[in-house]
Amino acid sequence: MNKKNNALIKKINIAICDKKFDLAKQWLLQLQQDADGLADIGYISAYVYLQIGDEKMAIHEAKQALLNKSTFDAELYMIIGFAKRRLAKYCEAIEALEEANAIVLAENNEVSSNEFIGRNLLSLGQMYLYLGDINQAKAAYLSASKIHPNL
């Protein structure tokens, strides 16, 4: 990643933090145009669209990145899951978050996966509650507390 890309990503994050979503989107479009050599532009795009509240674009960008063999597959499924949750498509959100967790567990990266999986399990618990499945919600919450007790 070159200095120009790093500068644009920093500007995007500042705009998101300042809730200047139109500006964040503008910087993202510039990054996409200048993304020469930036392998995971799809992940960055999906993340930004999720942060600015454009769930449909977040899902679209995440799916495109998955097709392009991104190195962030688990994170992309998490973005899809969170976006689907915001759209009240809970069953689809659950599938995406479970896929994200499966990828992380297959990589067997315990140190970095605890918070990732724990956060996903908390979201899964919420969605199971929305769907009225108390037993699945309880199991997800208990699993989250075992995996990452600080969540």
PDB file of C-alpha atoms in Angstrom:
ATOM      1  CA  MET A   1       0.000   0.000   0.000  1.00  0.00           C
ATOM      2  CA  ASN A   2       1.446   3.367  -0.941  1.00  0.00           C
ATOM      3  CA  LYS A   3       1.477   6.617   1.044  1.00  0.00           C
ATOM      4  CA  LYS A   4      -1.357   8.108  -0.995  1.00  0.00           C
ATOM      5  CA  ASN A   5      -3.617   5.126  -0.233  1.00  0.00           C
ATOM      6  CA  ASN A   6      -2.691   5.307   3.463  1.00  0.00           C
ATOM      7  CA  ALA A   7      -3.535   9.009   3.517  1.00  0.00           C
ATOM      8  CA  LEU A   8      -6.917   8.388   1.891  1.00  0.00           C
ATOM      9  CA  ILE A   9      -7.745   5.586   4.334  1.00  0.00           C
ATOM     10  CA  LYS A  10      -6.867   7.907   7.220  1.00  0.00           C
ATOM     11  CA  LYS A  11      -9.128  10.625   5.764  1.00  0.00           C
ATOM     12  CA  ILE A  12     -11.951   8.095   5.408  1.00  0.00           C
ATOM     13  CA  ASN A  13     -11.630   7.011   9.050  1.00  0.00           C
ATOM     14  CA  ILE A  14     -11.574  10.614  10.279  1.00  0.00           C
ATOM     15  CA  ALA A  15     -14.670  11.433   8.214  1.00  0.00           C
ATOM     16  CA  ILE A  16     -16.476   8.369   9.614  1.00  0.00           C
ATOM     17  CA  CYS A  17     -15.551   9.327  13.187  1.00  0.00           C
ATOM     18  CA  ASP A  18     -16.792  12.863  12.539  1.00  0.00           C
ATOM     19  CA  LYS A  19     -20.005  11.416  11.025  1.00  0.00           C
ATOM     20  CA  LYS A  20     -19.262  13.167   7.735  1.00  0.00           C
ATOM     21  CA  PHE A  21     -20.492  10.234   5.695  1.00  0.00           C
ATOM     22  CA  ASP A  22     -20.730  12.034   2.372  1.00  0.00           C
ATOM     23  CA  LEU A  23     -17.091  13.064   2.729  1.00  0.00           C
ATOM     24  CA  ALA A  24     -16.112   9.495   3.691  1.00  0.00           C
ATOM     25  CA  LYS A  25     -17.866   8.209   0.588  1.00  0.00           C
ATOM     26  CA  GLN A  26     -16.109  10.832  -1.544  1.00  0.00           C
ATOM     27  CA  TRP A  27     -12.698   9.765  -0.192  1.00  0.00           C
ATOM     28  CA  LEU A  28     -13.626   6.117  -0.746  1.00  0.00           C
ATOM     29  CA  LEU A  29     -14.494   6.782  -4.387  1.00  0.00           C
ATOM     30  CA  GLN A  30     -11.128   8.458  -4.844  1.00  0.00           C
ATOM     31  CA  LEU A  31      -9.388   5.514  -3.162  1.00  0.00           C
ATOM     32  CA  GLN A  32     -11.216   3.092  -5.460  1.00  0.00           C
ATOM     33  CA  GLN A  33     -10.049   5.047  -8.510  1.00  0.00           C
ATOM     34  CA  ASP A  34      -6.459   5.217  -7.248  1.00  0.00           C
ATOM     35  CA  ALA A  35      -6.412   1.674  -5.840  1.00  0.00           C
ATOM     36  CA  ASP A  36      -3.575   0.530  -8.059  1.00  0.00           C
ATOM     37  CA  GLY A  37      -1.868  -2.276  -6.162  1.00  0.00           C
ATOM     38  CA  LEU A  38      -4.345  -2.221  -3.281  1.00  0.00           C
ATOM     39  CA  ALA A  39      -5.367  -5.859  -3.137  1.00  0.00           C
ATOM     40  CA  ASP A  40      -8.145  -5.564  -0.580  1.00  0.00           C
ATOM     41  CA  ILE A  41     -10.023  -2.522  -1.828  1.00  0.00           C
ATOM     42  CA  GLY A  42     -13.217  -4.608  -1.716  1.00  0.00           C
ATOM     43  CA  TYR A  43     -12.839  -5.189   2.019  1.00  0.00           C
ATOM     44  CA  ILE A  44     -12.126  -1.511   2.642  1.00  0.00           C
ATOM     45  CA  SER A  45     -15.121  -0.511   0.523  1.00  0.00           C
ATOM     46  CA  ALA A  46     -17.465  -2.937   2.294  1.00  0.00           C
ATOM     47  CA  TYR A  47     -16.260  -1.700   5.693  1.00  0.00           C
ATOM     48  CA  VAL A  48     -16.765   1.956   4.766  1.00  0.00           C
ATOM     49  CA  TYR A  49     -20.238   1.375   3.347  1.00  0.00           C
ATOM     50  CA  LEU A  50     -21.231  -0.483   6.519  1.00  0.00           C
ATOM     51  CA  GLN A  51     -19.911   2.367   8.672  1.00  0.00           C
ATOM     52  CA  ILE A  52     -21.784   5.035   6.711  1.00  0.00           C
ATOM     53  CA  GLY A  53     -25.045   3.060   6.846  1.00  0.00           C
ATOM     54  CA  ASP A  54     -25.287   1.862   3.256  1.00  0.00           C
ATOM     55  CA  GLU A  55     -25.939  -1.785   4.053  1.00  0.00           C
ATOM     56  CA  LYS A  56     -26.832  -2.838   0.513  1.00  0.00           C
ATOM     57  CA  MET A  57     -23.574  -1.473  -0.887  1.00  0.00           C
ATOM     58  CA  ALA A  58     -21.658  -3.028   2.012  1.00  0.00           C
ATOM     59  CA  ILE A  59     -23.113  -6.429   1.138  1.00  0.00           C
ATOM     60  CA  HIS A  60     -22.440  -5.923  -2.567  1.00  0.00           C
ATOM     61  CA  GLU A  61     -18.797  -4.903  -2.012  1.00  0.00           C
ATOM     62  CA  ALA A  62     -18.223  -7.742   0.456  1.00  0.00           C
ATOM     63  CA  LYS A  63     -19.612 -10.342  -1.942  1.00  0.00           C
ATOM     64  CA  GLN A  64     -17.481  -8.944  -4.785  1.00  0.00           C
ATOM     65  CA  ALA A  65     -14.394  -9.080  -2.580  1.00  0.00           C
ATOM     66  CA  LEU A  66     -15.156 -12.705  -1.694  1.00  0.00           C
ATOM     67  CA  LEU A  67     -15.350 -13.534  -5.389  1.00  0.00           C
ATOM     68  CA  ASN A  68     -11.980 -11.826  -5.901  1.00  0.00           C
ATOM     69  CA  LYS A  69     -10.303 -14.018  -3.272  1.00  0.00           C
ATOM     70  CA  SER A  70      -9.786 -11.412  -0.569  1.00  0.00           C
ATOM     71  CA  THR A  71      -7.489 -12.134   2.358  1.00  0.00           C
ATOM     72  CA  PHE A  72     -10.240 -10.917   4.689  1.00  0.00           C
ATOM     73  CA  ASP A  73     -12.915 -13.563   4.112  1.00  0.00           C
ATOM     74  CA  ALA A  74     -13.954 -13.879   7.773  1.00  0.00           C
ATOM     75  CA  GLU A  75     -14.225 -10.114   8.136  1.00  0.00           C
ATOM     76  CA  LEU A  76     -16.226  -9.881   4.902  1.00  0.00           C
ATOM     77  CA  TYR A  77     -18.738 -12.456   6.145  1.00  0.00           C
ATOM     78  CA  MET A  78     -18.936 -10.494   9.400  1.00  0.00           C
ATOM     79  CA  ILE A  79     -19.698  -7.302   7.441  1.00  0.00           C
ATOM     80  CA  ILE A  80     -22.403  -9.161   5.501  1.00  0.00           C
ATOM     81  CA  GLY A  81     -23.835 -10.476   8.770  1.00  0.00           C
ATOM     82  CA  PHE A  82     -23.897  -7.061  10.440  1.00  0.00           C
ATOM     83  CA  ALA A  83     -25.413  -5.440   7.339  1.00  0.00           C
ATOM     84  CA  LYS A  84     -28.106  -8.153   7.091  1.00  0.00           C
ATOM     85  CA  ARG A  85     -28.843  -7.673  10.797  1.00  0.00           C
ATOM     86  CA  ARG A  86     -29.424  -3.946  10.222  1.00  0.00           C
ATOM     87  CA  LEU A  87     -31.782  -4.872   7.377  1.00  0.00           C
ATOM     88  CA  ALA A  88     -33.664  -7.225   9.766  1.00  0.00           C
ATOM     89  CA  LYS A  89     -32.728 -10.259   7.660  1.00  0.00           C
ATOM     90  CA  TYR A  90     -31.793 -12.240  10.723  1.00  0.00           C
ATOM     91  CA  CYS A  91     -31.605 -15.743   9.237  1.00  0.00           C
ATOM     92  CA  GLU A  92     -29.243 -14.531   6.507  1.00  0.00           C
ATOM     93  CA  ALA A  93     -27.240 -12.587   9.087  1.00  0.00           C
ATOM     94  CA  ILE A  94     -26.892 -15.691  11.242  1.00  0.00           C
ATOM     95  CA  GLU A  95     -25.612 -17.704   8.275  1.00  0.00           C
ATOM     96  CA  ALA A  96     -22.998 -15.074   7.445  1.00  0.00           C
ATOM     97  CA  LEU A  97     -21.754 -14.718  11.029  1.00  0.00           C
ATOM     98  CA  GLU A  98     -21.568 -18.486  11.468  1.00  0.00           C
ATOM     99  CA  GLU A  99     -19.513 -18.669   8.254  1.00  0.00           C
ATOM    100  CA  ALA A 100     -17.185 -15.951   9.594  1.00  0.00           C
ATOM    101  CA  ASN A 101     -16.660 -17.898  12.812  1.00  0.00           C
ATOM    102  CA  ALA A 102     -16.070 -21.142  10.895  1.00  0.00           C
ATOM    103  CA  ILE A 103     -13.336 -19.492   8.822  1.00  0.00           C
ATOM    104  CA  VAL A 104     -11.589 -18.152  11.898  1.00  0.00           C
ATOM    105  CA  LEU A 105     -11.830 -21.493  13.701  1.00  0.00           C
ATOM    106  CA  ALA A 106     -10.467 -23.304  10.626  1.00  0.00           C
ATOM    107  CA  GLU A 107      -7.460 -20.983  10.689  1.00  0.00           C
ATOM    108  CA  ASN A 108      -7.012 -21.905  14.377  1.00  0.00           C
ATOM    109  CA  ASN A 109      -5.781 -18.453  15.303  1.00  0.00           C
ATOM    110  CA  GLU A 110      -6.751 -18.455  18.970  1.00  0.00           C
ATOM    111  CA  VAL A 111      -5.093 -15.236  20.095  1.00  0.00           C
ATOM    112  CA  SER A 112      -6.733 -12.947  17.563  1.00  0.00           C
ATOM    113  CA  SER A 113      -9.951 -14.919  17.132  1.00  0.00           C
ATOM    114  CA  ASN A 114     -11.354 -14.729  20.661  1.00  0.00           C
ATOM    115  CA  GLU A 115     -12.675 -11.187  20.414  1.00  0.00           C
ATOM    116  CA  PHE A 116     -13.791 -11.665  16.801  1.00  0.00           C
ATOM    117  CA  ILE A 117     -15.741 -14.846  17.555  1.00  0.00           C
ATOM    118  CA  GLY A 118     -17.011 -13.494  20.869  1.00  0.00           C
ATOM    119  CA  ARG A 119     -18.409 -10.366  19.219  1.00  0.00           C
ATOM    120  CA  ASN A 120     -20.072 -12.485  16.532  1.00  0.00           C
ATOM    121  CA  LEU A 121     -21.581 -14.794  19.145  1.00  0.00           C
ATOM    122  CA  LEU A 122     -23.071 -11.800  20.963  1.00  0.00           C
ATOM    123  CA  SER A 123     -24.655 -10.674  17.694  1.00  0.00           C
ATOM    124  CA  LEU A 124     -25.893 -14.192  17.053  1.00  0.00           C
ATOM    125  CA  GLY A 125     -27.472 -14.234  20.501  1.00  0.00           C
ATOM    126  CA  GLN A 126     -29.321 -10.999  19.734  1.00  0.00           C
ATOM    127  CA  MET A 127     -30.613 -12.312  16.435  1.00  0.00           C
ATOM    128  CA  TYR A 128     -31.768 -15.596  17.941  1.00  0.00           C
ATOM    129  CA  LEU A 129     -33.701 -13.513  20.494  1.00  0.00           C
ATOM    130  CA  TYR A 130     -35.276 -11.489  17.677  1.00  0.00           C
ATOM    131  CA  LEU A 131     -36.337 -14.774  16.087  1.00  0.00           C
ATOM    132  CA  GLY A 132     -37.708 -16.042  19.411  1.00  0.00           C
ATOM    133  CA  ASP A 133     -35.230 -18.903  19.822  1.00  0.00           C
ATOM    134  CA  ILE A 134     -34.331 -18.502  23.497  1.00  0.00           C
ATOM    135  CA  ASN A 135     -32.273 -21.716  23.683  1.00  0.00           C
ATOM    136  CA  GLN A 136     -30.038 -20.758  20.743  1.00  0.00           C
ATOM    137  CA  ALA A 137     -29.681 -17.226  22.138  1.00  0.00           C
ATOM    138  CA  LYS A 138     -28.659 -18.592  25.542  1.00  0.00           C
ATOM    139  CA  ALA A 139     -26.140 -20.967  23.948  1.00  0.00           C
ATOM    140  CA  ALA A 140     -24.622 -18.143  21.896  1.00  0.00           C
ATOM    141  CA  TYR A 141     -24.324 -15.847  24.936  1.00  0.00           C
ATOM    142  CA  LEU A 142     -22.791 -18.602  27.075  1.00  0.00           C
ATOM    143  CA  SER A 143     -20.315 -19.460  24.320  1.00  0.00           C
ATOM    144  CA  ALA A 144     -19.372 -15.800  23.971  1.00  0.00           C
ATOM    145  CA  SER A 145     -18.687 -15.510  27.697  1.00  0.00           C
ATOM    146  CA  LYS A 146     -16.485 -18.626  27.636  1.00  0.00           C
ATOM    147  CA  ILE A 147     -14.523 -17.551  24.575  1.00  0.00           C
ATOM    148  CA  HIS A 148     -13.983 -13.944  25.596  1.00  0.00           C
ATOM    149  CA  PRO A 149     -15.071 -13.190  29.180  1.00  0.00           C
ATOM    150  CA  ASN A 150     -14.405  -9.436  28.823  1.00  0.00           C
ATOM    151  CA  LEU A 151     -17.123  -8.859  26.213  1.00  0.00           C
TER     152      LEU A 151
END
